[in-house]
Amino acid sequence: MKKKFQILFLAFAATVSAQNYRFVYEYKMKPDIENKYAEVTDYMNLDTDGKKSYFYNAVKYERDSAYQVNKDLAALFKSKNYDRNLNYILEKDYAKKETNLYDKFKTANLVLTDHESPKWVIHKEFLKINDINCQKATAKYKGREWEAWFSKDYPVNDGPYKFNGLPGLIVRVRDSEDDHIFNLIQVKKVNEMFSLVPKNSKKITEQEYKKLLKNDVFSPEDIESMNVDSKAGKMGIQLKDGYIAQLDLDQIKKAGKGNNDAEIARMLKKGNNPIERESTH
């Protein structure tokens, strides 16, 4: 793995100006603030062409790309699951120094623009991560304290989620409570940049968006369609916001204890421990 990373880094530094690159991050998060032992692992892509970048869920992208080609809803129900909190897309415009977050609430496509970047303090601490030369930086950002390790081996001042503004690529970033941890695990060249940005999205403010999420309560009316495969013991559910999940029927029956609707609602609800939270100061 170390040799593979080293070769990719050298190739990247020599050709980044003429290529599109995809950085794959492992994302570990604790979505339930009341149960910090429950951890979710997912995978996120960061695509960049040197002018813009797009950060999005890897499984969602594969699923949406396949559906655009074959329009096979049954195949979507059988595909991998990803966490419901990761339905968003982040677009960073390097020249404008702004980030657009695209999300869907019920049936409405939404977009909110953010100009706030972390105010990093760079430390004289160094670490090798997968044979990558990294330096430490810290910041208080969006209600949390963050520790990042970035590498100047990459001429890209970017990173996962909204993290940017360091003289290099962010290889690892975590908050002080280990609720949200991103680790770079793969680098690859791609022929085309991410292109599934929603059109005709309604602009809203950060306050309006947070209020929607805070007041969001799952109900059966949020379900667009369902598909039950009794032989496989699976239930496929498509929500109106585009999220699709494959649920285990036995798990629903056992945990639901006679109230299957309540168990489905529990399994599909969004987390209450967001990466951004209200600042305490």
C-alpha atoms as a PDB file:
ATOM      1  CA  MET A   1       0.000   0.000   0.000  1.00  0.00           C
ATOM      2  CA  LYS A   2       2.817   2.436   0.902  1.00  0.00           C
ATOM      3  CA  LYS A   3       4.593   1.962  -2.455  1.00  0.00           C
ATOM      4  CA  LYS A   4       1.298   2.407  -4.298  1.00  0.00           C
ATOM      5  CA  PHE A   5       0.630   5.694  -2.499  1.00  0.00           C
ATOM      6  CA  GLN A   6       4.176   6.950  -3.177  1.00  0.00           C
ATOM      7  CA  ILE A   7       3.943   6.261  -6.905  1.00  0.00           C
ATOM      8  CA  LEU A   8       0.536   7.923  -7.145  1.00  0.00           C
ATOM      9  CA  PHE A   9       1.780  11.016  -5.307  1.00  0.00           C
ATOM     10  CA  LEU A  10       4.753  11.514  -7.632  1.00  0.00           C
ATOM     11  CA  ALA A  11       2.536  11.095 -10.680  1.00  0.00           C
ATOM     12  CA  PHE A  12      -0.015  13.466  -9.207  1.00  0.00           C
ATOM     13  CA  ALA A  13       2.475  16.255  -8.504  1.00  0.00           C
ATOM     14  CA  ALA A  14       3.745  16.098 -12.082  1.00  0.00           C
ATOM     15  CA  THR A  15       0.395  16.118 -13.878  1.00  0.00           C
ATOM     16  CA  VAL A  16      -2.233  17.704 -11.651  1.00  0.00           C
ATOM     17  CA  SER A  17      -2.567  20.829 -13.774  1.00  0.00           C
ATOM     18  CA  ALA A  18      -3.786  18.816 -16.757  1.00  0.00           C
ATOM     19  CA  GLN A  19      -5.768  16.071 -15.085  1.00  0.00           C
ATOM     20  CA  ASN A  20      -8.914  15.444 -13.111  1.00  0.00           C
ATOM     21  CA  TYR A  21      -8.307  13.621  -9.850  1.00  0.00           C
ATOM     22  CA  ARG A  22     -10.499  11.765  -7.413  1.00  0.00           C
ATOM     23  CA  PHE A  23      -9.513  11.481  -3.759  1.00  0.00           C
ATOM     24  CA  VAL A  24     -11.401   8.805  -1.851  1.00  0.00           C
ATOM     25  CA  TYR A  25     -11.911   9.296   1.879  1.00  0.00           C
ATOM     26  CA  GLU A  26     -13.043   6.834   4.492  1.00  0.00           C
ATOM     27  CA  TYR A  27     -15.549   8.644   6.695  1.00  0.00           C
ATOM     28  CA  LYS A  28     -16.222   7.370  10.210  1.00  0.00           C
ATOM     29  CA  MET A  29     -19.000   9.131  12.095  1.00  0.00           C
ATOM     30  CA  LYS A  30     -21.201   8.728  15.136  1.00  0.00           C
ATOM     31  CA  PRO A  31     -24.651   9.869  13.959  1.00  0.00           C
ATOM     32  CA  ASP A  32     -26.431   9.408  17.295  1.00  0.00           C
ATOM     33  CA  ILE A  33     -25.320  11.821  20.020  1.00  0.00           C
ATOM     34  CA  GLU A  34     -27.007   9.624  22.646  1.00  0.00           C
ATOM     35  CA  ASN A  35     -25.168   6.469  21.550  1.00  0.00           C
ATOM     36  CA  LYS A  36     -21.509   7.231  20.879  1.00  0.00           C
ATOM     37  CA  TYR A  37     -20.745   3.499  20.560  1.00  0.00           C
ATOM     38  CA  ALA A  38     -22.716   3.319  17.305  1.00  0.00           C
ATOM     39  CA  GLU A  39     -20.262   4.194  14.536  1.00  0.00           C
ATOM     40  CA  VAL A  40     -20.938   4.326  10.806  1.00  0.00           C
ATOM     41  CA  THR A  41     -18.251   3.914   8.146  1.00  0.00           C
ATOM     42  CA  ASP A  42     -18.904   5.283   4.676  1.00  0.00           C
ATOM     43  CA  TYR A  43     -16.873   6.447   1.683  1.00  0.00           C
ATOM     44  CA  MET A  44     -16.787   9.888   0.100  1.00  0.00           C
ATOM     45  CA  ASN A  45     -15.195  11.153  -3.123  1.00  0.00           C
ATOM     46  CA  LEU A  46     -13.488  14.489  -3.689  1.00  0.00           C
ATOM     47  CA  ASP A  47     -13.142  15.306  -7.408  1.00  0.00           C
ATOM     48  CA  THR A  48     -10.999  18.251  -8.487  1.00  0.00           C
ATOM     49  CA  ASP A  49      -9.841  19.780 -11.761  1.00  0.00           C
ATOM     50  CA  GLY A  50      -7.805  22.556 -10.143  1.00  0.00           C
ATOM     51  CA  LYS A  51     -10.618  25.112 -10.471  1.00  0.00           C
ATOM     52  CA  LYS A  52     -13.536  23.456  -8.723  1.00  0.00           C
ATOM     53  CA  SER A  53     -14.098  20.401  -6.582  1.00  0.00           C
ATOM     54  CA  TYR A  54     -17.069  18.188  -5.752  1.00  0.00           C
ATOM     55  CA  PHE A  55     -17.467  16.166  -2.556  1.00  0.00           C
ATOM     56  CA  TYR A  56     -20.122  13.449  -2.516  1.00  0.00           C
ATOM     57  CA  ASN A  57     -20.980   9.946  -1.358  1.00  0.00           C
ATOM     58  CA  ALA A  58     -19.320   7.231  -3.442  1.00  0.00           C
ATOM     59  CA  VAL A  59     -22.178   4.686  -3.276  1.00  0.00           C
ATOM     60  CA  LYS A  60     -24.817   7.309  -4.048  1.00  0.00           C
ATOM     61  CA  TYR A  61     -22.821   8.387  -7.111  1.00  0.00           C
ATOM     62  CA  GLU A  62     -22.519   4.810  -8.423  1.00  0.00           C
ATOM     63  CA  ARG A  63     -26.223   4.261  -7.839  1.00  0.00           C
ATOM     64  CA  ASP A  64     -27.352   7.514  -9.479  1.00  0.00           C
ATOM     65  CA  SER A  65     -24.997   7.069 -12.445  1.00  0.00           C
ATOM     66  CA  ALA A  66     -26.289   3.546 -13.110  1.00  0.00           C
ATOM     67  CA  TYR A  67     -29.909   4.654 -12.852  1.00  0.00           C
ATOM     68  CA  GLN A  68     -29.356   7.434 -15.399  1.00  0.00           C
ATOM     69  CA  VAL A  69     -28.266   4.783 -17.892  1.00  0.00           C
ATOM     70  CA  ASN A  70     -30.761   1.940 -17.345  1.00  0.00           C
ATOM     71  CA  LYS A  71     -33.623   3.492 -15.290  1.00  0.00           C
ATOM     72  CA  ASP A  72     -33.878   0.194 -13.393  1.00  0.00           C
ATOM     73  CA  LEU A  73     -35.479   0.970 -10.024  1.00  0.00           C
ATOM     74  CA  ALA A  74     -35.422  -2.692  -8.956  1.00  0.00           C
ATOM     75  CA  ALA A  75     -31.625  -2.709  -9.321  1.00  0.00           C
ATOM     76  CA  LEU A  76     -31.403   0.384  -7.111  1.00  0.00           C
ATOM     77  CA  PHE A  77     -33.245  -1.420  -4.334  1.00  0.00           C
ATOM     78  CA  LYS A  78     -30.624  -4.185  -4.430  1.00  0.00           C
ATOM     79  CA  SER A  79     -27.581  -1.896  -4.412  1.00  0.00           C
ATOM     80  CA  LYS A  80     -25.431  -1.037  -1.396  1.00  0.00           C
ATOM     81  CA  ASN A  81     -26.710   1.191   1.370  1.00  0.00           C
ATOM     82  CA  TYR A  82     -25.151   4.473   2.434  1.00  0.00           C
ATOM     83  CA  ASP A  83     -25.962   6.604   5.453  1.00  0.00           C
ATOM     84  CA  ARG A  84     -28.975   8.864   5.049  1.00  0.00           C
ATOM     85  CA  ASN A  85     -27.050  11.838   6.453  1.00  0.00           C
ATOM     86  CA  LEU A  86     -24.825  11.746   3.346  1.00  0.00           C
ATOM     87  CA  ASN A  87     -27.331  12.665   0.650  1.00  0.00           C
ATOM     88  CA  TYR A  88     -25.685  16.056   0.063  1.00  0.00           C
ATOM     89  CA  ILE A  89     -23.240  17.290  -2.592  1.00  0.00           C
ATOM     90  CA  LEU A  90     -20.612  19.972  -1.914  1.00  0.00           C
ATOM     91  CA  GLU A  91     -19.242  22.154  -4.699  1.00  0.00           C
ATOM     92  CA  LYS A  92     -16.199  24.340  -3.987  1.00  0.00           C
ATOM     93  CA  ASP A  93     -15.277  27.176  -6.354  1.00  0.00           C
ATOM     94  CA  TYR A  94     -11.617  27.984  -5.717  1.00  0.00           C
ATOM     95  CA  ALA A  95     -11.619  31.399  -7.423  1.00  0.00           C
ATOM     96  CA  LYS A  96     -14.800  32.616  -5.703  1.00  0.00           C
ATOM     97  CA  LYS A  97     -13.755  31.042  -2.385  1.00  0.00           C
ATOM     98  CA  GLU A  98     -17.249  29.740  -1.826  1.00  0.00           C
ATOM     99  CA  THR A  99     -18.895  26.408  -1.138  1.00  0.00           C
ATOM    100  CA  ASN A 100     -22.338  25.408  -2.392  1.00  0.00           C
ATOM    101  CA  LEU A 101     -24.120  22.637  -0.517  1.00  0.00           C
ATOM    102  CA  TYR A 102     -26.826  20.843  -2.517  1.00  0.00           C
ATOM    103  CA  ASP A 103     -29.368  18.745  -0.656  1.00  0.00           C
ATOM    104  CA  LYS A 104     -32.946  17.599  -1.039  1.00  0.00           C
ATOM    105  CA  PHE A 105     -35.633  18.049   1.595  1.00  0.00           C
ATOM    106  CA  LYS A 106     -38.768  16.025   0.859  1.00  0.00           C
ATOM    107  CA  THR A 107     -39.259  16.873  -2.846  1.00  0.00           C
ATOM    108  CA  ALA A 108     -37.428  20.225  -2.906  1.00  0.00           C
ATOM    109  CA  ASN A 109     -33.894  20.644  -4.272  1.00  0.00           C
ATOM    110  CA  LEU A 110     -32.048  23.128  -2.069  1.00  0.00           C
ATOM    111  CA  VAL A 111     -28.721  24.964  -2.259  1.00  0.00           C
ATOM    112  CA  LEU A 112     -26.991  27.122   0.322  1.00  0.00           C
ATOM    113  CA  THR A 113     -23.787  29.084  -0.212  1.00  0.00           C
ATOM    114  CA  ASP A 114     -21.080  29.304   2.447  1.00  0.00           C
ATOM    115  CA  HIS A 115     -18.109  31.699   2.392  1.00  0.00           C
ATOM    116  CA  GLU A 116     -16.728  30.719   5.800  1.00  0.00           C
ATOM    117  CA  SER A 117     -13.481  28.737   5.754  1.00  0.00           C
ATOM    118  CA  PRO A 118     -11.604  27.339   8.748  1.00  0.00           C
ATOM    119  CA  LYS A 119      -9.027  29.717  10.268  1.00  0.00           C
ATOM    120  CA  TRP A 120      -6.168  27.275  10.605  1.00  0.00           C
ATOM    121  CA  VAL A 121      -3.231  27.395  12.999  1.00  0.00           C
ATOM    122  CA  ILE A 122      -0.316  25.495  11.434  1.00  0.00           C
ATOM    123  CA  HIS A 123       1.929  23.639  13.886  1.00  0.00           C
ATOM    124  CA  LYS A 124       5.534  22.479  13.583  1.00  0.00           C
ATOM    125  CA  GLU A 125       4.481  18.874  14.023  1.00  0.00           C
ATOM    126  CA  PHE A 126       5.030  16.322  11.281  1.00  0.00           C
ATOM    127  CA  LEU A 127       3.779  12.801  10.641  1.00  0.00           C
ATOM    128  CA  LYS A 128       3.936  10.210   7.877  1.00  0.00           C
ATOM    129  CA  ILE A 129       0.545   8.768   6.987  1.00  0.00           C
ATOM    130  CA  ASN A 130       0.707   5.915   4.441  1.00  0.00           C
ATOM    131  CA  ASP A 131       4.149   7.223   3.479  1.00  0.00           C
ATOM    132  CA  ILE A 132       2.736  10.722   2.896  1.00  0.00           C
ATOM    133  CA  ASN A 133       4.627  13.608   4.498  1.00  0.00           C
ATOM    134  CA  CYS A 134       2.057  15.505   6.557  1.00  0.00           C
ATOM    135  CA  GLN A 135       1.980  18.547   8.821  1.00  0.00           C
ATOM    136  CA  LYS A 136      -0.473  19.328  11.599  1.00  0.00           C
ATOM    137  CA  ALA A 137      -3.031  22.146  11.656  1.00  0.00           C
ATOM    138  CA  THR A 138      -5.888  22.934  14.033  1.00  0.00           C
ATOM    139  CA  ALA A 139      -8.983  25.117  13.866  1.00  0.00           C
ATOM    140  CA  LYS A 140     -12.243  25.909  15.605  1.00  0.00           C
ATOM    141  CA  TYR A 141     -14.897  25.613  12.911  1.00  0.00           C
ATOM    142  CA  LYS A 142     -18.673  25.241  12.843  1.00  0.00           C
ATOM    143  CA  GLY A 143     -18.946  24.572  16.574  1.00  0.00           C
ATOM    144  CA  ARG A 144     -16.192  21.936  16.792  1.00  0.00           C
ATOM    145  CA  GLU A 145     -12.425  21.791  17.338  1.00  0.00           C
ATOM    146  CA  TRP A 146     -10.592  20.122  14.457  1.00  0.00           C
ATOM    147  CA  GLU A 147      -7.176  18.554  13.951  1.00  0.00           C
ATOM    148  CA  ALA A 148      -5.981  18.143  10.366  1.00  0.00           C
ATOM    149  CA  TRP A 149      -2.920  16.636   8.759  1.00  0.00           C
ATOM    150  CA  PHE A 150      -2.138  18.049   5.324  1.00  0.00           C
ATOM    151  CA  SER A 151       0.505  17.304   2.707  1.00  0.00           C
ATOM    152  CA  LYS A 152       2.386  19.771   0.519  1.00  0.00           C
ATOM    153  CA  ASP A 153       3.122  16.840  -1.801  1.00  0.00           C
ATOM    154  CA  TYR A 154      -0.231  17.719  -3.344  1.00  0.00           C
ATOM    155  CA  PRO A 155      -0.595  21.122  -5.046  1.00  0.00           C
ATOM    156  CA  VAL A 156      -4.289  21.217  -4.112  1.00  0.00           C
ATOM    157  CA  ASN A 157      -5.439  23.348  -1.177  1.00  0.00           C
ATOM    158  CA  ASP A 158      -8.527  21.274  -0.511  1.00  0.00           C
ATOM    159  CA  GLY A 159      -9.898  18.448   1.577  1.00  0.00           C
ATOM    160  CA  PRO A 160     -13.039  16.552   2.555  1.00  0.00           C
ATOM    161  CA  TYR A 161     -16.313  18.285   3.350  1.00  0.00           C
ATOM    162  CA  LYS A 162     -15.857  22.090   3.623  1.00  0.00           C
ATOM    163  CA  PHE A 163     -12.278  21.837   4.863  1.00  0.00           C
ATOM    164  CA  ASN A 164      -9.829  23.830   2.749  1.00  0.00           C
ATOM    165  CA  GLY A 165      -7.393  26.736   2.983  1.00  0.00           C
ATOM    166  CA  LEU A 166      -4.237  24.831   3.908  1.00  0.00           C
ATOM    167  CA  PRO A 167      -1.083  24.804   1.711  1.00  0.00           C
ATOM    168  CA  GLY A 168      -1.723  21.270   0.515  1.00  0.00           C
ATOM    169  CA  LEU A 169      -4.254  18.458   0.515  1.00  0.00           C
ATOM    170  CA  ILE A 170      -5.880  17.379   3.780  1.00  0.00           C
ATOM    171  CA  VAL A 171      -5.015  13.712   4.292  1.00  0.00           C
ATOM    172  CA  ARG A 172      -6.698  13.280   7.665  1.00  0.00           C
ATOM    173  CA  VAL A 173      -9.066  15.442   9.712  1.00  0.00           C
ATOM    174  CA  ARG A 174     -10.964  14.682  12.913  1.00  0.00           C
ATOM    175  CA  ASP A 175     -12.871  16.586  15.546  1.00  0.00           C
ATOM    176  CA  SER A 176     -11.781  16.592  19.195  1.00  0.00           C
ATOM    177  CA  GLU A 177     -14.544  14.167  20.204  1.00  0.00           C
ATOM    178  CA  ASP A 178     -13.866  11.714  17.346  1.00  0.00           C
ATOM    179  CA  ASP A 179     -17.462  12.078  16.162  1.00  0.00           C
ATOM    180  CA  HIS A 180     -16.347  12.758  12.579  1.00  0.00           C
ATOM    181  CA  ILE A 181     -13.105  11.387  11.095  1.00  0.00           C
ATOM    182  CA  PHE A 182     -11.956  11.542   7.462  1.00  0.00           C
ATOM    183  CA  ASN A 183      -8.967   9.542   6.181  1.00  0.00           C
ATOM    184  CA  LEU A 184      -7.604   9.598   2.625  1.00  0.00           C
ATOM    185  CA  ILE A 185      -7.434   6.014   1.346  1.00  0.00           C
ATOM    186  CA  GLN A 186      -7.119   6.268  -2.440  1.00  0.00           C
ATOM    187  CA  VAL A 187      -6.017   8.607  -5.231  1.00  0.00           C
ATOM    188  CA  LYS A 188      -6.920   8.069  -8.872  1.00  0.00           C
ATOM    189  CA  LYS A 189      -7.123   9.898 -12.182  1.00  0.00           C
ATOM    190  CA  VAL A 190     -10.569  10.193 -13.736  1.00  0.00           C
ATOM    191  CA  ASN A 191     -11.595  11.129 -17.251  1.00  0.00           C
ATOM    192  CA  GLU A 192     -14.599  13.171 -16.197  1.00  0.00           C
ATOM    193  CA  MET A 193     -15.480  15.284 -13.197  1.00  0.00           C
ATOM    194  CA  PHE A 194     -18.596  14.718 -11.130  1.00  0.00           C
ATOM    195  CA  SER A 195     -21.544  16.117 -13.119  1.00  0.00           C
ATOM    196  CA  LEU A 196     -24.720  15.186 -11.221  1.00  0.00           C
ATOM    197  CA  VAL A 197     -25.295  18.600  -9.667  1.00  0.00           C
ATOM    198  CA  PRO A 198     -29.046  19.198  -9.188  1.00  0.00           C
ATOM    199  CA  LYS A 199     -30.597  21.865 -11.399  1.00  0.00           C
ATOM    200  CA  ASN A 200     -33.180  24.479 -10.436  1.00  0.00           C
ATOM    201  CA  SER A 201     -32.308  24.314  -6.745  1.00  0.00           C
ATOM    202  CA  LYS A 202     -33.940  26.782  -4.377  1.00  0.00           C
ATOM    203  CA  LYS A 203     -31.510  29.044  -2.524  1.00  0.00           C
ATOM    204  CA  ILE A 204     -31.898  29.060   1.249  1.00  0.00           C
ATOM    205  CA  THR A 205     -29.875  30.390   4.168  1.00  0.00           C
ATOM    206  CA  GLU A 206     -27.864  28.318   6.608  1.00  0.00           C
ATOM    207  CA  GLN A 207     -30.347  29.161   9.371  1.00  0.00           C
ATOM    208  CA  GLU A 208     -33.300  28.012   7.238  1.00  0.00           C
ATOM    209  CA  TYR A 209     -31.507  24.779   6.344  1.00  0.00           C
ATOM    210  CA  LYS A 210     -30.617  23.935   9.947  1.00  0.00           C
ATOM    211  CA  LYS A 211     -34.203  24.625  11.000  1.00  0.00           C
ATOM    212  CA  LEU A 212     -35.511  22.197   8.375  1.00  0.00           C
ATOM    213  CA  LEU A 213     -33.157  19.467   9.556  1.00  0.00           C
ATOM    214  CA  LYS A 214     -33.916  20.088  13.217  1.00  0.00           C
ATOM    215  CA  ASN A 215     -37.679  19.862  12.674  1.00  0.00           C
ATOM    216  CA  ASP A 216     -37.540  16.932  10.253  1.00  0.00           C
ATOM    217  CA  VAL A 217     -39.578  13.979  11.534  1.00  0.00           C
ATOM    218  CA  PHE A 218     -39.851  10.871   9.372  1.00  0.00           C
ATOM    219  CA  SER A 219     -43.367   9.802   8.391  1.00  0.00           C
ATOM    220  CA  PRO A 220     -44.818   7.198   5.986  1.00  0.00           C
ATOM    221  CA  GLU A 221     -45.710  10.091   3.659  1.00  0.00           C
ATOM    222  CA  ASP A 222     -41.983  10.510   2.966  1.00  0.00           C
ATOM    223  CA  ILE A 223     -41.968   7.168   1.126  1.00  0.00           C
ATOM    224  CA  GLU A 224     -42.123   7.388  -2.666  1.00  0.00           C
ATOM    225  CA  SER A 225     -42.193   3.650  -3.396  1.00  0.00           C
ATOM    226  CA  MET A 226     -41.566   0.237  -1.808  1.00  0.00           C
ATOM    227  CA  ASN A 227     -40.498  -3.164  -3.041  1.00  0.00           C
ATOM    228  CA  VAL A 228     -40.699  -6.309  -0.874  1.00  0.00           C
ATOM    229  CA  ASP A 229     -38.678  -9.404  -1.787  1.00  0.00           C
ATOM    230  CA  SER A 230     -40.051 -12.081   0.553  1.00  0.00           C
ATOM    231  CA  LYS A 231     -37.677 -14.786  -0.693  1.00  0.00           C
ATOM    232  CA  ALA A 232     -34.610 -12.658   0.007  1.00  0.00           C
ATOM    233  CA  GLY A 233     -36.149 -11.241   3.173  1.00  0.00           C
ATOM    234  CA  LYS A 234     -35.524  -7.674   2.042  1.00  0.00           C
ATOM    235  CA  MET A 235     -37.574  -4.502   1.701  1.00  0.00           C
ATOM    236  CA  GLY A 236     -36.485  -1.764  -0.699  1.00  0.00           C
ATOM    237  CA  ILE A 237     -37.669   1.753   0.110  1.00  0.00           C
ATOM    238  CA  GLN A 238     -37.334   4.900  -1.980  1.00  0.00           C
ATOM    239  CA  LEU A 239     -37.957   8.213  -0.231  1.00  0.00           C
ATOM    240  CA  LYS A 240     -39.172  11.404  -1.878  1.00  0.00           C
ATOM    241  CA  ASP A 241     -35.794  13.045  -1.281  1.00  0.00           C
ATOM    242  CA  GLY A 242     -34.175  10.403  -3.510  1.00  0.00           C
ATOM    243  CA  TYR A 243     -32.660   8.278  -0.755  1.00  0.00           C
ATOM    244  CA  ILE A 244     -32.968   4.520  -1.260  1.00  0.00           C
ATOM    245  CA  ALA A 245     -32.364   1.812   1.327  1.00  0.00           C
ATOM    246  CA  GLN A 246     -32.606  -1.955   1.476  1.00  0.00           C
ATOM    247  CA  LEU A 247     -33.909  -3.100   4.870  1.00  0.00           C
ATOM    248  CA  ASP A 248     -33.887  -6.542   6.467  1.00  0.00           C
ATOM    249  CA  LEU A 249     -37.426  -7.842   7.096  1.00  0.00           C
ATOM    250  CA  ASP A 250     -36.402 -10.081  10.012  1.00  0.00           C
ATOM    251  CA  GLN A 251     -34.642  -7.187  11.703  1.00  0.00           C
ATOM    252  CA  ILE A 252     -37.740  -5.011  11.294  1.00  0.00           C
ATOM    253  CA  LYS A 253     -39.979  -7.679  12.842  1.00  0.00           C
ATOM    254  CA  LYS A 254     -37.649  -8.473  15.754  1.00  0.00           C
ATOM    255  CA  ALA A 255     -36.794  -4.892  16.692  1.00  0.00           C
ATOM    256  CA  GLY A 256     -40.267  -3.563  15.906  1.00  0.00           C
ATOM    257  CA  LYS A 257     -41.999  -5.946  18.328  1.00  0.00           C
ATOM    258  CA  GLY A 258     -45.330  -5.589  16.575  1.00  0.00           C
ATOM    259  CA  ASN A 259     -44.843  -1.991  15.442  1.00  0.00           C
ATOM    260  CA  ASN A 260     -43.053  -2.358  12.119  1.00  0.00           C
ATOM    261  CA  ASP A 261     -43.819   1.196  10.997  1.00  0.00           C
ATOM    262  CA  ALA A 262     -42.063   2.631  14.050  1.00  0.00           C
ATOM    263  CA  GLU A 263     -38.996   0.459  13.438  1.00  0.00           C
ATOM    264  CA  ILE A 264     -38.814   1.476   9.765  1.00  0.00           C
ATOM    265  CA  ALA A 265     -39.039   5.121  10.841  1.00  0.00           C
ATOM    266  CA  ARG A 266     -36.220   4.574  13.349  1.00  0.00           C
ATOM    267  CA  MET A 267     -34.011   2.930  10.725  1.00  0.00           C
ATOM    268  CA  LEU A 268     -34.582   5.733   8.219  1.00  0.00           C
ATOM    269  CA  LYS A 269     -34.344   8.755  10.492  1.00  0.00           C
ATOM    270  CA  LYS A 270     -31.428  11.153  10.111  1.00  0.00           C
ATOM    271  CA  GLY A 271     -28.778  11.485  12.802  1.00  0.00           C
ATOM    272  CA  ASN A 272     -28.779  14.080  15.567  1.00  0.00           C
ATOM    273  CA  ASN A 273     -25.001  14.597  15.766  1.00  0.00           C
ATOM    274  CA  PRO A 274     -24.238  16.703  12.660  1.00  0.00           C
ATOM    275  CA  ILE A 275     -20.749  17.629  11.540  1.00  0.00           C
ATOM    276  CA  GLU A 276     -21.750  21.282  11.968  1.00  0.00           C
ATOM    277  CA  ARG A 277     -23.299  22.365  15.213  1.00  0.00           C
ATOM    278  CA  GLU A 278     -24.117  25.588  16.985  1.00  0.00           C
ATOM    279  CA  SER A 279     -21.052  27.402  18.250  1.00  0.00           C
ATOM    280  CA  THR A 280     -20.721  27.626  22.014  1.00  0.00           C
ATOM    281  CA  HIS A 281     -18.869  30.917  21.841  1.00  0.00           C
END
